[in-house]
Amino acid sequence: MHVTCSTNQSQEHVDLEIENTLHRLRNEACVNTMVVARQQTLKKLAAPNMENPPLCINIDNNVNFELKSSFIHILPIFNGLVGEDPHTYLKEFHMVCVGMKPNEVDEEQVKLKALPFSLKGAIKMWFFSILLGSIGTWNAMKKIFLEKYFPSSRVANIRKEIYGIRQSHGETLSEYWKRFEQLCIQCPHHQIPDQLLIQKFL
């Protein structure tokens, strides 16, 4: 009877060891699988992208055209620096795109495709940071561009300058008019009626 009990205990001990070993091996296999999967994911993330990197701008894939180097070289450059006039830049950009676009291509598609080549320095980094595929029209791109580089606070300051403009002592009428005109050109969306502008100038 004593022998039978000892044998049963020994068998139970062996079974427990086998179960523990099996449990340990399963855990190790699971961990190894997770490590391999993680390494593959990291490797995939670290691998260079052989395709063209996607941008925030959605270009119509049905319109296939190439920007000539001669066209790219005459695009105006905007760096996003203090003192640069974003409205003047947009006017020059518009003139080049309209003048150089292929006949069969829509003006908007040309502008959207040409814009990245016209940005340098800090503004290019800002452009790359915009949510991928979030912009589908030129007006949407222009809106977000002006919100960044011609914010509402700047509009308010120029409106204040227009309302408070006065002819300086010794300033000719021609000089005064040019200064007033330049102020209005800087902010074409000042939304001040023409009649009120004339009153402010006089």
PDB file of C-alpha atoms in Angstrom:
ATOM      1  CA  MET A   1       0.000   0.000   0.000  1.00  0.00           C
ATOM      2  CA  HIS A   2       2.844   2.330   0.845  1.00  0.00           C
ATOM      3  CA  VAL A   3       4.552   1.555  -2.455  1.00  0.00           C
ATOM      4  CA  THR A   4       1.393   2.320  -4.450  1.00  0.00           C
ATOM      5  CA  CYS A   5       1.017   5.726  -2.789  1.00  0.00           C
ATOM      6  CA  SER A   6       4.644   6.608  -3.447  1.00  0.00           C
ATOM      7  CA  THR A   7       4.277   5.545  -7.057  1.00  0.00           C
ATOM      8  CA  ASN A   8       1.198   7.737  -7.505  1.00  0.00           C
ATOM      9  CA  GLN A   9       2.983  10.721  -5.987  1.00  0.00           C
ATOM     10  CA  SER A  10       5.962  10.180  -8.269  1.00  0.00           C
ATOM     11  CA  GLN A  11       3.667   9.967 -11.296  1.00  0.00           C
ATOM     12  CA  GLU A  12       1.902  13.174 -10.277  1.00  0.00           C
ATOM     13  CA  HIS A  13       5.261  14.904  -9.872  1.00  0.00           C
ATOM     14  CA  VAL A  14       6.346  13.823 -13.361  1.00  0.00           C
ATOM     15  CA  ASP A  15       3.031  14.927 -14.854  1.00  0.00           C
ATOM     16  CA  LEU A  16       3.339  18.331 -13.158  1.00  0.00           C
ATOM     17  CA  GLU A  17       6.860  18.788 -14.497  1.00  0.00           C
ATOM     18  CA  ILE A  18       5.714  17.892 -18.008  1.00  0.00           C
ATOM     19  CA  GLU A  19       2.815  20.332 -17.760  1.00  0.00           C
ATOM     20  CA  ASN A  20       5.075  23.125 -16.473  1.00  0.00           C
ATOM     21  CA  THR A  21       7.613  22.446 -19.211  1.00  0.00           C
ATOM     22  CA  LEU A  22       4.886  22.479 -21.855  1.00  0.00           C
ATOM     23  CA  HIS A  23       3.496  25.723 -20.445  1.00  0.00           C
ATOM     24  CA  ARG A  24       6.988  27.285 -20.448  1.00  0.00           C
ATOM     25  CA  LEU A  25       7.669  26.190 -24.019  1.00  0.00           C
ATOM     26  CA  ARG A  26       4.357  27.616 -25.198  1.00  0.00           C
ATOM     27  CA  ASN A  27       5.130  30.949 -23.501  1.00  0.00           C
ATOM     28  CA  GLU A  28       8.596  31.044 -25.070  1.00  0.00           C
ATOM     29  CA  ALA A  29       7.146  30.265 -28.495  1.00  0.00           C
ATOM     30  CA  CYS A  30       4.575  33.028 -28.067  1.00  0.00           C
ATOM     31  CA  VAL A  31       7.232  35.528 -26.968  1.00  0.00           C
ATOM     32  CA  ASN A  32       9.511  34.534 -29.856  1.00  0.00           C
ATOM     33  CA  THR A  33       6.654  34.970 -32.319  1.00  0.00           C
ATOM     34  CA  MET A  34       5.926  38.451 -30.914  1.00  0.00           C
ATOM     35  CA  VAL A  35       9.617  39.420 -31.072  1.00  0.00           C
ATOM     36  CA  VAL A  36       9.920  38.254 -34.690  1.00  0.00           C
ATOM     37  CA  ALA A  37       6.711  40.099 -35.648  1.00  0.00           C
ATOM     38  CA  ARG A  38       7.929  43.268 -33.937  1.00  0.00           C
ATOM     39  CA  GLN A  39      11.326  43.036 -35.651  1.00  0.00           C
ATOM     40  CA  GLN A  40       9.616  42.604 -39.025  1.00  0.00           C
ATOM     41  CA  THR A  41       7.382  45.623 -38.320  1.00  0.00           C
ATOM     42  CA  LEU A  42      10.359  47.785 -37.281  1.00  0.00           C
ATOM     43  CA  LYS A  43      12.304  46.583 -40.308  1.00  0.00           C
ATOM     44  CA  LYS A  44       9.383  47.471 -42.562  1.00  0.00           C
ATOM     45  CA  LEU A  45       9.063  50.928 -40.986  1.00  0.00           C
ATOM     46  CA  ALA A  46      12.792  51.559 -41.321  1.00  0.00           C
ATOM     47  CA  ALA A  47      12.917  50.453 -44.943  1.00  0.00           C
ATOM     48  CA  PRO A  48      13.250  53.269 -47.498  1.00  0.00           C
ATOM     49  CA  ASN A  49      10.093  54.164 -49.402  1.00  0.00           C
ATOM     50  CA  MET A  50      10.776  53.351 -53.045  1.00  0.00           C
ATOM     51  CA  GLU A  51       7.569  55.032 -54.192  1.00  0.00           C
ATOM     52  CA  ASN A  52       6.930  58.752 -54.441  1.00  0.00           C
ATOM     53  CA  PRO A  53       6.058  60.072 -50.961  1.00  0.00           C
ATOM     54  CA  PRO A  54       2.375  61.085 -50.704  1.00  0.00           C
ATOM     55  CA  LEU A  55       1.573  64.777 -50.176  1.00  0.00           C
ATOM     56  CA  CYS A  56      -1.250  66.729 -48.603  1.00  0.00           C
ATOM     57  CA  ILE A  57      -2.455  67.638 -52.108  1.00  0.00           C
ATOM     58  CA  ASN A  58      -4.713  65.282 -54.059  1.00  0.00           C
ATOM     59  CA  ILE A  59      -3.777  65.402 -57.739  1.00  0.00           C
ATOM     60  CA  ASP A  60      -6.321  64.086 -60.243  1.00  0.00           C
ATOM     61  CA  ASN A  61      -4.775  60.810 -61.445  1.00  0.00           C
ATOM     62  CA  ASN A  62      -6.813  61.016 -64.650  1.00  0.00           C
ATOM     63  CA  VAL A  63      -4.848  64.104 -65.687  1.00  0.00           C
ATOM     64  CA  ASN A  64      -1.351  63.012 -66.652  1.00  0.00           C
ATOM     65  CA  PHE A  65       1.109  65.804 -67.414  1.00  0.00           C
ATOM     66  CA  GLU A  66       4.731  66.608 -66.664  1.00  0.00           C
ATOM     67  CA  LEU A  67       6.070  69.923 -65.387  1.00  0.00           C
ATOM     68  CA  LYS A  68       8.910  71.031 -67.643  1.00  0.00           C
ATOM     69  CA  SER A  69      12.166  72.137 -65.985  1.00  0.00           C
ATOM     70  CA  SER A  70      11.906  75.453 -67.842  1.00  0.00           C
ATOM     71  CA  PHE A  71       8.537  75.996 -66.132  1.00  0.00           C
ATOM     72  CA  ILE A  72       9.793  75.032 -62.665  1.00  0.00           C
ATOM     73  CA  HIS A  73      12.781  77.386 -62.923  1.00  0.00           C
ATOM     74  CA  ILE A  74      10.644  80.493 -63.451  1.00  0.00           C
ATOM     75  CA  LEU A  75       8.281  79.829 -60.551  1.00  0.00           C
ATOM     76  CA  PRO A  76       8.411  82.500 -57.832  1.00  0.00           C
ATOM     77  CA  ILE A  77       9.937  81.312 -54.554  1.00  0.00           C
ATOM     78  CA  PHE A  78       8.337  81.730 -51.146  1.00  0.00           C
ATOM     79  CA  ASN A  79      10.378  81.034 -47.995  1.00  0.00           C
ATOM     80  CA  GLY A  80       7.856  82.073 -45.343  1.00  0.00           C
ATOM     81  CA  LEU A  81      10.195  84.727 -43.952  1.00  0.00           C
ATOM     82  CA  VAL A  82       9.126  87.906 -42.168  1.00  0.00           C
ATOM     83  CA  GLY A  83       8.650  90.687 -44.713  1.00  0.00           C
ATOM     84  CA  GLU A  84       7.645  88.421 -47.591  1.00  0.00           C
ATOM     85  CA  ASP A  85       4.257  89.319 -49.062  1.00  0.00           C
ATOM     86  CA  PRO A  86       2.188  86.148 -49.558  1.00  0.00           C
ATOM     87  CA  HIS A  87      -0.381  87.959 -51.741  1.00  0.00           C
ATOM     88  CA  THR A  88       2.266  89.200 -54.169  1.00  0.00           C
ATOM     89  CA  TYR A  89       3.754  85.709 -54.261  1.00  0.00           C
ATOM     90  CA  LEU A  90       0.353  84.168 -55.070  1.00  0.00           C
ATOM     91  CA  LYS A  91      -0.228  86.693 -57.879  1.00  0.00           C
ATOM     92  CA  GLU A  92       3.166  85.927 -59.438  1.00  0.00           C
ATOM     93  CA  PHE A  93       2.589  82.195 -59.013  1.00  0.00           C
ATOM     94  CA  HIS A  94      -0.799  82.523 -60.736  1.00  0.00           C
ATOM     95  CA  MET A  95       0.707  84.453 -63.661  1.00  0.00           C
ATOM     96  CA  VAL A  96       3.412  81.834 -64.273  1.00  0.00           C
ATOM     97  CA  CYS A  97       1.019  78.878 -64.008  1.00  0.00           C
ATOM     98  CA  VAL A  98      -1.543  80.435 -66.343  1.00  0.00           C
ATOM     99  CA  GLY A  99       1.112  81.480 -68.855  1.00  0.00           C
ATOM    100  CA  MET A 100       2.996  78.178 -68.916  1.00  0.00           C
ATOM    101  CA  LYS A 101       0.267  75.546 -68.453  1.00  0.00           C
ATOM    102  CA  PRO A 102      -0.330  72.977 -71.217  1.00  0.00           C
ATOM    103  CA  ASN A 103      -3.458  73.721 -73.260  1.00  0.00           C
ATOM    104  CA  GLU A 104      -5.233  70.492 -72.369  1.00  0.00           C
ATOM    105  CA  VAL A 105      -4.586  70.756 -68.601  1.00  0.00           C
ATOM    106  CA  ASP A 106      -6.774  72.545 -66.059  1.00  0.00           C
ATOM    107  CA  GLU A 107      -5.190  75.577 -64.390  1.00  0.00           C
ATOM    108  CA  GLU A 108      -6.008  74.261 -60.912  1.00  0.00           C
ATOM    109  CA  GLN A 109      -4.196  70.956 -61.495  1.00  0.00           C
ATOM    110  CA  VAL A 110      -1.101  72.822 -62.702  1.00  0.00           C
ATOM    111  CA  LYS A 111      -1.068  75.015 -59.587  1.00  0.00           C
ATOM    112  CA  LEU A 112      -1.495  72.079 -57.213  1.00  0.00           C
ATOM    113  CA  LYS A 113       1.309  70.123 -58.875  1.00  0.00           C
ATOM    114  CA  ALA A 114       3.670  73.105 -59.185  1.00  0.00           C
ATOM    115  CA  LEU A 115       3.296  74.495 -55.651  1.00  0.00           C
ATOM    116  CA  PRO A 116       5.816  72.190 -53.871  1.00  0.00           C
ATOM    117  CA  PHE A 117       8.529  73.294 -56.328  1.00  0.00           C
ATOM    118  CA  SER A 118       7.873  76.932 -55.398  1.00  0.00           C
ATOM    119  CA  LEU A 119       8.338  76.569 -51.634  1.00  0.00           C
ATOM    120  CA  LYS A 120      11.693  76.695 -49.855  1.00  0.00           C
ATOM    121  CA  GLY A 121      13.040  76.566 -46.320  1.00  0.00           C
ATOM    122  CA  ALA A 122      10.680  76.578 -43.341  1.00  0.00           C
ATOM    123  CA  ILE A 123       7.491  76.754 -45.396  1.00  0.00           C
ATOM    124  CA  LYS A 124       8.408  73.562 -47.243  1.00  0.00           C
ATOM    125  CA  MET A 125       8.673  71.752 -43.907  1.00  0.00           C
ATOM    126  CA  TRP A 126       5.280  73.205 -42.949  1.00  0.00           C
ATOM    127  CA  PHE A 127       3.839  72.015 -46.269  1.00  0.00           C
ATOM    128  CA  PHE A 128       5.100  68.454 -45.679  1.00  0.00           C
ATOM    129  CA  SER A 129       3.525  68.476 -42.198  1.00  0.00           C
ATOM    130  CA  ILE A 130      -0.020  69.025 -43.529  1.00  0.00           C
ATOM    131  CA  LEU A 131      -2.282  65.969 -43.264  1.00  0.00           C
ATOM    132  CA  LEU A 132      -1.739  63.663 -46.251  1.00  0.00           C
ATOM    133  CA  GLY A 133      -4.415  63.879 -48.931  1.00  0.00           C
ATOM    134  CA  SER A 134      -6.352  66.556 -47.040  1.00  0.00           C
ATOM    135  CA  ILE A 135      -6.340  69.182 -49.822  1.00  0.00           C
ATOM    136  CA  GLY A 136      -8.218  68.658 -53.072  1.00  0.00           C
ATOM    137  CA  THR A 137      -8.641  72.153 -54.553  1.00  0.00           C
ATOM    138  CA  TRP A 138      -6.468  75.186 -55.174  1.00  0.00           C
ATOM    139  CA  ASN A 139      -8.809  77.402 -53.136  1.00  0.00           C
ATOM    140  CA  ALA A 140      -8.429  75.067 -50.149  1.00  0.00           C
ATOM    141  CA  MET A 141      -4.632  75.191 -50.507  1.00  0.00           C
ATOM    142  CA  LYS A 142      -4.636  78.974 -50.837  1.00  0.00           C
ATOM    143  CA  LYS A 143      -6.890  79.305 -47.776  1.00  0.00           C
ATOM    144  CA  ILE A 144      -4.646  77.237 -45.505  1.00  0.00           C
ATOM    145  CA  PHE A 145      -1.562  79.008 -46.890  1.00  0.00           C
ATOM    146  CA  LEU A 146      -2.942  82.475 -46.108  1.00  0.00           C
ATOM    147  CA  GLU A 147      -4.182  81.370 -42.674  1.00  0.00           C
ATOM    148  CA  LYS A 148      -0.581  80.402 -41.912  1.00  0.00           C
ATOM    149  CA  TYR A 149       1.301  83.318 -43.494  1.00  0.00           C
ATOM    150  CA  PHE A 150      -1.311  86.085 -43.443  1.00  0.00           C
ATOM    151  CA  PRO A 151      -3.300  85.421 -40.236  1.00  0.00           C
ATOM    152  CA  SER A 152      -6.393  87.370 -39.151  1.00  0.00           C
ATOM    153  CA  SER A 153      -4.281  89.365 -36.666  1.00  0.00           C
ATOM    154  CA  ARG A 154      -2.262  90.805 -39.552  1.00  0.00           C
ATOM    155  CA  VAL A 155      -5.452  91.631 -41.449  1.00  0.00           C
ATOM    156  CA  ALA A 156      -6.744  93.497 -38.383  1.00  0.00           C
ATOM    157  CA  ASN A 157      -3.506  95.499 -38.089  1.00  0.00           C
ATOM    158  CA  ILE A 158      -3.599  96.581 -41.753  1.00  0.00           C
ATOM    159  CA  ARG A 159      -7.274  97.536 -41.487  1.00  0.00           C
ATOM    160  CA  LYS A 160      -6.347  99.652 -38.488  1.00  0.00           C
ATOM    161  CA  GLU A 161      -3.548 101.310 -40.484  1.00  0.00           C
ATOM    162  CA  ILE A 162      -5.939 102.048 -43.374  1.00  0.00           C
ATOM    163  CA  TYR A 163      -8.508 103.604 -41.053  1.00  0.00           C
ATOM    164  CA  GLY A 164      -5.844 105.726 -39.376  1.00  0.00           C
ATOM    165  CA  ILE A 165      -3.804 106.779 -42.430  1.00  0.00           C
ATOM    166  CA  ARG A 166      -2.849 110.459 -42.732  1.00  0.00           C
ATOM    167  CA  GLN A 167      -0.693 112.405 -45.147  1.00  0.00           C
ATOM    168  CA  SER A 168       2.688 113.072 -43.539  1.00  0.00           C
ATOM    169  CA  HIS A 169       4.215 116.527 -43.338  1.00  0.00           C
ATOM    170  CA  GLY A 170       6.230 117.178 -46.502  1.00  0.00           C
ATOM    171  CA  GLU A 171       4.771 114.114 -48.240  1.00  0.00           C
ATOM    172  CA  THR A 172       3.461 114.856 -51.741  1.00  0.00           C
ATOM    173  CA  LEU A 173      -0.028 113.766 -52.746  1.00  0.00           C
ATOM    174  CA  SER A 174       1.496 111.255 -55.177  1.00  0.00           C
ATOM    175  CA  GLU A 175       3.687 109.743 -52.450  1.00  0.00           C
ATOM    176  CA  TYR A 176       0.756 109.652 -50.063  1.00  0.00           C
ATOM    177  CA  TRP A 177      -1.408 107.875 -52.661  1.00  0.00           C
ATOM    178  CA  LYS A 178       1.306 105.257 -53.354  1.00  0.00           C
ATOM    179  CA  ARG A 179       1.647 104.540 -49.628  1.00  0.00           C
ATOM    180  CA  PHE A 180      -2.122 104.232 -49.270  1.00  0.00           C
ATOM    181  CA  GLU A 181      -2.397 102.051 -52.374  1.00  0.00           C
ATOM    182  CA  GLN A 182       0.413  99.752 -51.199  1.00  0.00           C
ATOM    183  CA  LEU A 183      -1.321  99.327 -47.864  1.00  0.00           C
ATOM    184  CA  CYS A 184      -4.519  98.234 -49.600  1.00  0.00           C
ATOM    185  CA  ILE A 185      -2.634  95.897 -51.953  1.00  0.00           C
ATOM    186  CA  GLN A 186      -0.996  94.148 -48.998  1.00  0.00           C
ATOM    187  CA  CYS A 187      -4.417  93.064 -47.795  1.00  0.00           C
ATOM    188  CA  PRO A 188      -6.831  92.665 -50.735  1.00  0.00           C
ATOM    189  CA  HIS A 189      -9.412  91.068 -48.434  1.00  0.00           C
ATOM    190  CA  HIS A 190      -9.596  94.054 -46.060  1.00  0.00           C
ATOM    191  CA  GLN A 191     -13.344  94.235 -46.828  1.00  0.00           C
ATOM    192  CA  ILE A 192     -13.472  98.038 -46.541  1.00  0.00           C
ATOM    193  CA  PRO A 193     -15.958  99.515 -49.079  1.00  0.00           C
ATOM    194  CA  ASP A 194     -14.472 101.734 -51.821  1.00  0.00           C
ATOM    195  CA  GLN A 195     -16.515 104.746 -50.705  1.00  0.00           C
ATOM    196  CA  LEU A 196     -15.098 104.432 -47.185  1.00  0.00           C
ATOM    197  CA  LEU A 197     -11.576 103.999 -48.577  1.00  0.00           C
ATOM    198  CA  ILE A 198     -11.899 107.285 -50.471  1.00  0.00           C
ATOM    199  CA  GLN A 199     -13.090 109.016 -47.291  1.00  0.00           C
ATOM    200  CA  LYS A 200     -10.119 107.652 -45.341  1.00  0.00           C
ATOM    201  CA  PHE A 201      -7.662 108.776 -48.018  1.00  0.00           C
ATOM    202  CA  LEU A 202      -9.134 112.298 -48.119  1.00  0.00           C
TER     203      LEU A 202
END
